[in-house]
Amino acid sequence: VSSTVLVSTTVGLALTTAVSRFWTNAYAVPEDRFWPRLLNKVSGGRWAPVKRQADGSTAVDVSVASEGGRTPRTVARLNAAHINAAANVPVALGLGLVYVVIAKPSAAAAARVFGVLTAARLAHSLTYVAGVQPWRSISYIVAAVEVLEMAFHTATALLA
């Protein structure tokens, strides 16, 4: 259950970031500007904001962060939360598998560790997107402590 929740949260953050970029026309790379331009052609110009150029022509108004465009705060926070989850969740899941195989915790101990880890990571993702401190840091620390606990028990079992 924990692995499903953690992976679903990470994938959900990725999809939410993509949808946010799409709706705000704030793209990470220039080639993604293809979509609003295509939708503007298909919809007769009703999709994305259009700028009137100095020469009288029009262009779809999209920003590209890599070209100095400003990324909206919500998109930036979603992206940062996704990057954080993508960096931390695989480590926790990999160590969790090793922990179960090598340390052989009781069902109650494993349920506690994975339950606390999952709740803390979920809280961290939510508070990261919302920008709520000190709860973001606290939830990160709680999850890190659970990962360290798994590492400790695994190392202890290996050295026994």
PDB file of C-alpha atoms in Angstrom:
ATOM      1  CA  VAL A   1       0.000   0.000   0.000  1.00  0.00           C
ATOM      2  CA  SER A   2       2.790   2.433   0.904  1.00  0.00           C
ATOM      3  CA  SER A   3       4.586   1.954  -2.392  1.00  0.00           C
ATOM      4  CA  THR A   4       1.347   2.537  -4.315  1.00  0.00           C
ATOM      5  CA  VAL A   5       0.604   5.742  -2.411  1.00  0.00           C
ATOM      6  CA  LEU A   6       4.168   7.060  -2.735  1.00  0.00           C
ATOM      7  CA  VAL A   7       4.477   6.305  -6.449  1.00  0.00           C
ATOM      8  CA  SER A   8       0.964   7.638  -7.126  1.00  0.00           C
ATOM      9  CA  THR A   9       1.822  10.859  -5.300  1.00  0.00           C
ATOM     10  CA  THR A  10       4.998  11.291  -7.349  1.00  0.00           C
ATOM     11  CA  VAL A  11       3.216  10.608 -10.635  1.00  0.00           C
ATOM     12  CA  GLY A  12       0.330  12.830  -9.555  1.00  0.00           C
ATOM     13  CA  LEU A  13       2.732  15.702  -8.906  1.00  0.00           C
ATOM     14  CA  ALA A  14       4.265  15.213 -12.355  1.00  0.00           C
ATOM     15  CA  LEU A  15       0.872  15.243 -14.063  1.00  0.00           C
ATOM     16  CA  THR A  16      -0.349  18.213 -12.029  1.00  0.00           C
ATOM     17  CA  THR A  17       2.811  20.135 -12.940  1.00  0.00           C
ATOM     18  CA  ALA A  18       2.293  19.360 -16.628  1.00  0.00           C
ATOM     19  CA  VAL A  19      -1.364  20.420 -16.531  1.00  0.00           C
ATOM     20  CA  SER A  20      -0.446  23.620 -14.646  1.00  0.00           C
ATOM     21  CA  ARG A  21       2.198  24.470 -17.236  1.00  0.00           C
ATOM     22  CA  PHE A  22      -0.339  23.832 -19.985  1.00  0.00           C
ATOM     23  CA  TRP A  23      -3.099  25.981 -18.455  1.00  0.00           C
ATOM     24  CA  THR A  24      -0.783  28.870 -17.606  1.00  0.00           C
ATOM     25  CA  ASN A  25       1.214  28.649 -20.857  1.00  0.00           C
ATOM     26  CA  ALA A  26       4.411  28.507 -18.792  1.00  0.00           C
ATOM     27  CA  TYR A  27       6.612  25.942 -20.464  1.00  0.00           C
ATOM     28  CA  ALA A  28       9.959  24.587 -19.329  1.00  0.00           C
ATOM     29  CA  VAL A  29      11.403  24.205 -22.820  1.00  0.00           C
ATOM     30  CA  PRO A  30      10.736  26.024 -26.125  1.00  0.00           C
ATOM     31  CA  GLU A  31       9.435  22.987 -28.037  1.00  0.00           C
ATOM     32  CA  ASP A  32       6.452  22.715 -25.678  1.00  0.00           C
ATOM     33  CA  ARG A  33       5.068  25.939 -27.153  1.00  0.00           C
ATOM     34  CA  PHE A  34       3.859  23.736 -30.001  1.00  0.00           C
ATOM     35  CA  TRP A  35       0.671  22.810 -28.086  1.00  0.00           C
ATOM     36  CA  PRO A  36      -0.887  26.252 -27.523  1.00  0.00           C
ATOM     37  CA  ARG A  37      -0.022  27.232 -31.085  1.00  0.00           C
ATOM     38  CA  LEU A  38      -1.721  24.107 -32.424  1.00  0.00           C
ATOM     39  CA  LEU A  39      -4.757  24.592 -30.175  1.00  0.00           C
ATOM     40  CA  ASN A  40      -5.012  28.236 -31.249  1.00  0.00           C
ATOM     41  CA  LYS A  41      -5.065  27.156 -34.899  1.00  0.00           C
ATOM     42  CA  VAL A  42      -7.684  24.483 -34.242  1.00  0.00           C
ATOM     43  CA  SER A  43      -9.860  26.737 -32.052  1.00  0.00           C
ATOM     44  CA  GLY A  44      -9.650  29.794 -34.280  1.00  0.00           C
ATOM     45  CA  GLY A  45      -7.440  31.709 -31.857  1.00  0.00           C
ATOM     46  CA  ARG A  46      -9.492  31.188 -28.699  1.00  0.00           C
ATOM     47  CA  TRP A  47      -7.022  29.018 -26.778  1.00  0.00           C
ATOM     48  CA  ALA A  48      -3.958  30.922 -25.613  1.00  0.00           C
ATOM     49  CA  PRO A  49      -3.466  34.649 -25.058  1.00  0.00           C
ATOM     50  CA  VAL A  50      -2.334  36.390 -28.232  1.00  0.00           C
ATOM     51  CA  LYS A  51       0.107  39.310 -28.353  1.00  0.00           C
ATOM     52  CA  ARG A  52       0.007  41.944 -31.064  1.00  0.00           C
ATOM     53  CA  GLN A  53       3.555  42.417 -32.361  1.00  0.00           C
ATOM     54  CA  ALA A  54       5.098  45.768 -33.325  1.00  0.00           C
ATOM     55  CA  ASP A  55       4.750  44.899 -37.041  1.00  0.00           C
ATOM     56  CA  GLY A  56       1.002  44.216 -36.611  1.00  0.00           C
ATOM     57  CA  SER A  57       1.261  40.429 -36.672  1.00  0.00           C
ATOM     58  CA  THR A  58       0.047  38.287 -33.799  1.00  0.00           C
ATOM     59  CA  ALA A  59       1.767  35.559 -31.798  1.00  0.00           C
ATOM     60  CA  VAL A  60       0.668  33.166 -29.100  1.00  0.00           C
ATOM     61  CA  ASP A  61       1.785  34.549 -25.740  1.00  0.00           C
ATOM     62  CA  VAL A  62       3.673  31.794 -23.958  1.00  0.00           C
ATOM     63  CA  SER A  63       6.559  31.983 -21.568  1.00  0.00           C
ATOM     64  CA  VAL A  64       9.488  29.616 -21.519  1.00  0.00           C
ATOM     65  CA  ALA A  65      11.396  29.479 -18.255  1.00  0.00           C
ATOM     66  CA  SER A  66      14.630  28.512 -20.012  1.00  0.00           C
ATOM     67  CA  GLU A  67      14.414  31.709 -22.072  1.00  0.00           C
ATOM     68  CA  GLY A  68      13.935  34.010 -19.101  1.00  0.00           C
ATOM     69  CA  GLY A  69      10.142  33.674 -18.964  1.00  0.00           C
ATOM     70  CA  ARG A  70       8.607  33.846 -15.513  1.00  0.00           C
ATOM     71  CA  THR A  71       7.224  30.569 -14.203  1.00  0.00           C
ATOM     72  CA  PRO A  72       4.051  31.100 -12.139  1.00  0.00           C
ATOM     73  CA  ARG A  73       4.471  30.387  -8.414  1.00  0.00           C
ATOM     74  CA  THR A  74       2.064  27.439  -8.432  1.00  0.00           C
ATOM     75  CA  VAL A  75       3.849  25.763 -11.338  1.00  0.00           C
ATOM     76  CA  ALA A  76       7.232  26.333  -9.685  1.00  0.00           C
ATOM     77  CA  ARG A  77       6.074  24.852  -6.374  1.00  0.00           C
ATOM     78  CA  LEU A  78       4.453  21.822  -8.042  1.00  0.00           C
ATOM     79  CA  ASN A  79       7.608  21.236 -10.058  1.00  0.00           C
ATOM     80  CA  ALA A  80       9.833  21.545  -6.986  1.00  0.00           C
ATOM     81  CA  ALA A  81       7.605  19.143  -4.999  1.00  0.00           C
ATOM     82  CA  HIS A  82       7.739  16.656  -7.881  1.00  0.00           C
ATOM     83  CA  ILE A  83      11.534  16.883  -8.128  1.00  0.00           C
ATOM     84  CA  ASN A  84      11.814  16.335  -4.377  1.00  0.00           C
ATOM     85  CA  ALA A  85       9.514  13.305  -4.457  1.00  0.00           C
ATOM     86  CA  ALA A  86      11.264  11.878  -7.522  1.00  0.00           C
ATOM     87  CA  ALA A  87      14.599  12.131  -5.692  1.00  0.00           C
ATOM     88  CA  ASN A  88      13.464  10.737  -2.329  1.00  0.00           C
ATOM     89  CA  VAL A  89      10.713   8.178  -2.989  1.00  0.00           C
ATOM     90  CA  PRO A  90      12.799   5.695  -5.050  1.00  0.00           C
ATOM     91  CA  VAL A  91      15.490   5.680  -2.347  1.00  0.00           C
ATOM     92  CA  ALA A  92      12.890   5.028   0.361  1.00  0.00           C
ATOM     93  CA  LEU A  93      11.202   2.274  -1.653  1.00  0.00           C
ATOM     94  CA  GLY A  94      14.490   0.603  -2.568  1.00  0.00           C
ATOM     95  CA  LEU A  95      15.690   0.687   1.012  1.00  0.00           C
ATOM     96  CA  GLY A  96      12.262  -0.495   2.153  1.00  0.00           C
ATOM     97  CA  LEU A  97      12.574  -3.599  -0.007  1.00  0.00           C
ATOM     98  CA  VAL A  98      16.073  -4.322   1.317  1.00  0.00           C
ATOM     99  CA  TYR A  99      14.826  -3.680   4.875  1.00  0.00           C
ATOM    100  CA  VAL A 100      12.009  -6.222   4.552  1.00  0.00           C
ATOM    101  CA  VAL A 101      14.215  -8.871   2.926  1.00  0.00           C
ATOM    102  CA  ILE A 102      17.300  -8.519   5.134  1.00  0.00           C
ATOM    103  CA  ALA A 103      16.109  -7.130   8.484  1.00  0.00           C
ATOM    104  CA  LYS A 104      12.901  -9.200   8.441  1.00  0.00           C
ATOM    105  CA  PRO A 105      10.895  -6.842  10.692  1.00  0.00           C
ATOM    106  CA  SER A 106       7.704  -7.999  12.355  1.00  0.00           C
ATOM    107  CA  ALA A 107       4.499  -7.117  10.541  1.00  0.00           C
ATOM    108  CA  ALA A 108       3.714  -4.498  13.193  1.00  0.00           C
ATOM    109  CA  ALA A 109       7.162  -2.882  12.936  1.00  0.00           C
ATOM    110  CA  ALA A 110       7.027  -2.794   9.135  1.00  0.00           C
ATOM    111  CA  ALA A 111       3.493  -1.379   9.187  1.00  0.00           C
ATOM    112  CA  ARG A 112       4.581   1.377  11.588  1.00  0.00           C
ATOM    113  CA  VAL A 113       7.686   2.319   9.593  1.00  0.00           C
ATOM    114  CA  PHE A 114       5.936   2.316   6.218  1.00  0.00           C
ATOM    115  CA  GLY A 115       2.812   3.990   7.593  1.00  0.00           C
ATOM    116  CA  VAL A 116       4.756   6.842   9.181  1.00  0.00           C
ATOM    117  CA  LEU A 117       6.993   7.168   6.106  1.00  0.00           C
ATOM    118  CA  THR A 118       4.011   7.303   3.753  1.00  0.00           C
ATOM    119  CA  ALA A 119       2.093   9.800   5.893  1.00  0.00           C
ATOM    120  CA  ALA A 120       5.169  12.009   6.256  1.00  0.00           C
ATOM    121  CA  ARG A 121       5.980  11.962   2.516  1.00  0.00           C
ATOM    122  CA  LEU A 122       2.353  12.722   1.638  1.00  0.00           C
ATOM    123  CA  ALA A 123       2.298  15.585   4.168  1.00  0.00           C
ATOM    124  CA  HIS A 124       5.605  16.840   2.772  1.00  0.00           C
ATOM    125  CA  SER A 125       4.270  16.923  -0.793  1.00  0.00           C
ATOM    126  CA  LEU A 126       1.108  18.752   0.264  1.00  0.00           C
ATOM    127  CA  THR A 127       2.925  21.274   2.446  1.00  0.00           C
ATOM    128  CA  TYR A 128       5.573  21.808  -0.256  1.00  0.00           C
ATOM    129  CA  VAL A 129       2.921  22.759  -2.809  1.00  0.00           C
ATOM    130  CA  ALA A 130       1.101  24.937  -0.263  1.00  0.00           C
ATOM    131  CA  GLY A 131       4.333  26.536   0.994  1.00  0.00           C
ATOM    132  CA  VAL A 132       3.570  25.812   4.637  1.00  0.00           C
ATOM    133  CA  GLN A 133       6.475  25.979   7.086  1.00  0.00           C
ATOM    134  CA  PRO A 134       7.486  24.585   9.541  1.00  0.00           C
ATOM    135  CA  TRP A 135       5.289  21.599   8.614  1.00  0.00           C
ATOM    136  CA  ARG A 136       7.117  20.973   5.345  1.00  0.00           C
ATOM    137  CA  SER A 137      10.459  20.647   7.151  1.00  0.00           C
ATOM    138  CA  ILE A 138       8.972  18.613   9.988  1.00  0.00           C
ATOM    139  CA  SER A 139       7.352  16.125   7.604  1.00  0.00           C
ATOM    140  CA  TYR A 140      10.607  15.825   5.644  1.00  0.00           C
ATOM    141  CA  ILE A 141      12.571  15.134   8.832  1.00  0.00           C
ATOM    142  CA  VAL A 142      10.029  12.523  10.007  1.00  0.00           C
ATOM    143  CA  ALA A 143      10.295  10.708   6.651  1.00  0.00           C
ATOM    144  CA  ALA A 144      14.106  10.920   6.757  1.00  0.00           C
ATOM    145  CA  VAL A 145      14.147   9.453  10.269  1.00  0.00           C
ATOM    146  CA  GLU A 146      12.072   6.495   9.052  1.00  0.00           C
ATOM    147  CA  VAL A 147      14.487   5.932   6.156  1.00  0.00           C
ATOM    148  CA  LEU A 148      17.414   6.094   8.572  1.00  0.00           C
ATOM    149  CA  GLU A 149      15.652   3.642  10.881  1.00  0.00           C
ATOM    150  CA  MET A 150      15.275   1.179   8.005  1.00  0.00           C
ATOM    151  CA  ALA A 151      18.949   1.651   7.114  1.00  0.00           C
ATOM    152  CA  PHE A 152      19.992   1.080  10.732  1.00  0.00           C
ATOM    153  CA  HIS A 153      17.967  -2.125  11.119  1.00  0.00           C
ATOM    154  CA  THR A 154      19.210  -3.394   7.761  1.00  0.00           C
ATOM    155  CA  ALA A 155      22.844  -2.694   8.655  1.00  0.00           C
ATOM    156  CA  THR A 156      22.366  -4.291  12.076  1.00  0.00           C
ATOM    157  CA  ALA A 157      20.910  -7.426  10.469  1.00  0.00           C
ATOM    158  CA  LEU A 158      23.784  -7.588   7.981  1.00  0.00           C
ATOM    159  CA  LEU A 159      26.384  -7.287  10.744  1.00  0.00           C
ATOM    160  CA  ALA A 160      24.697  -9.836  13.013  1.00  0.00           C
TER     161      ALA A 160
END
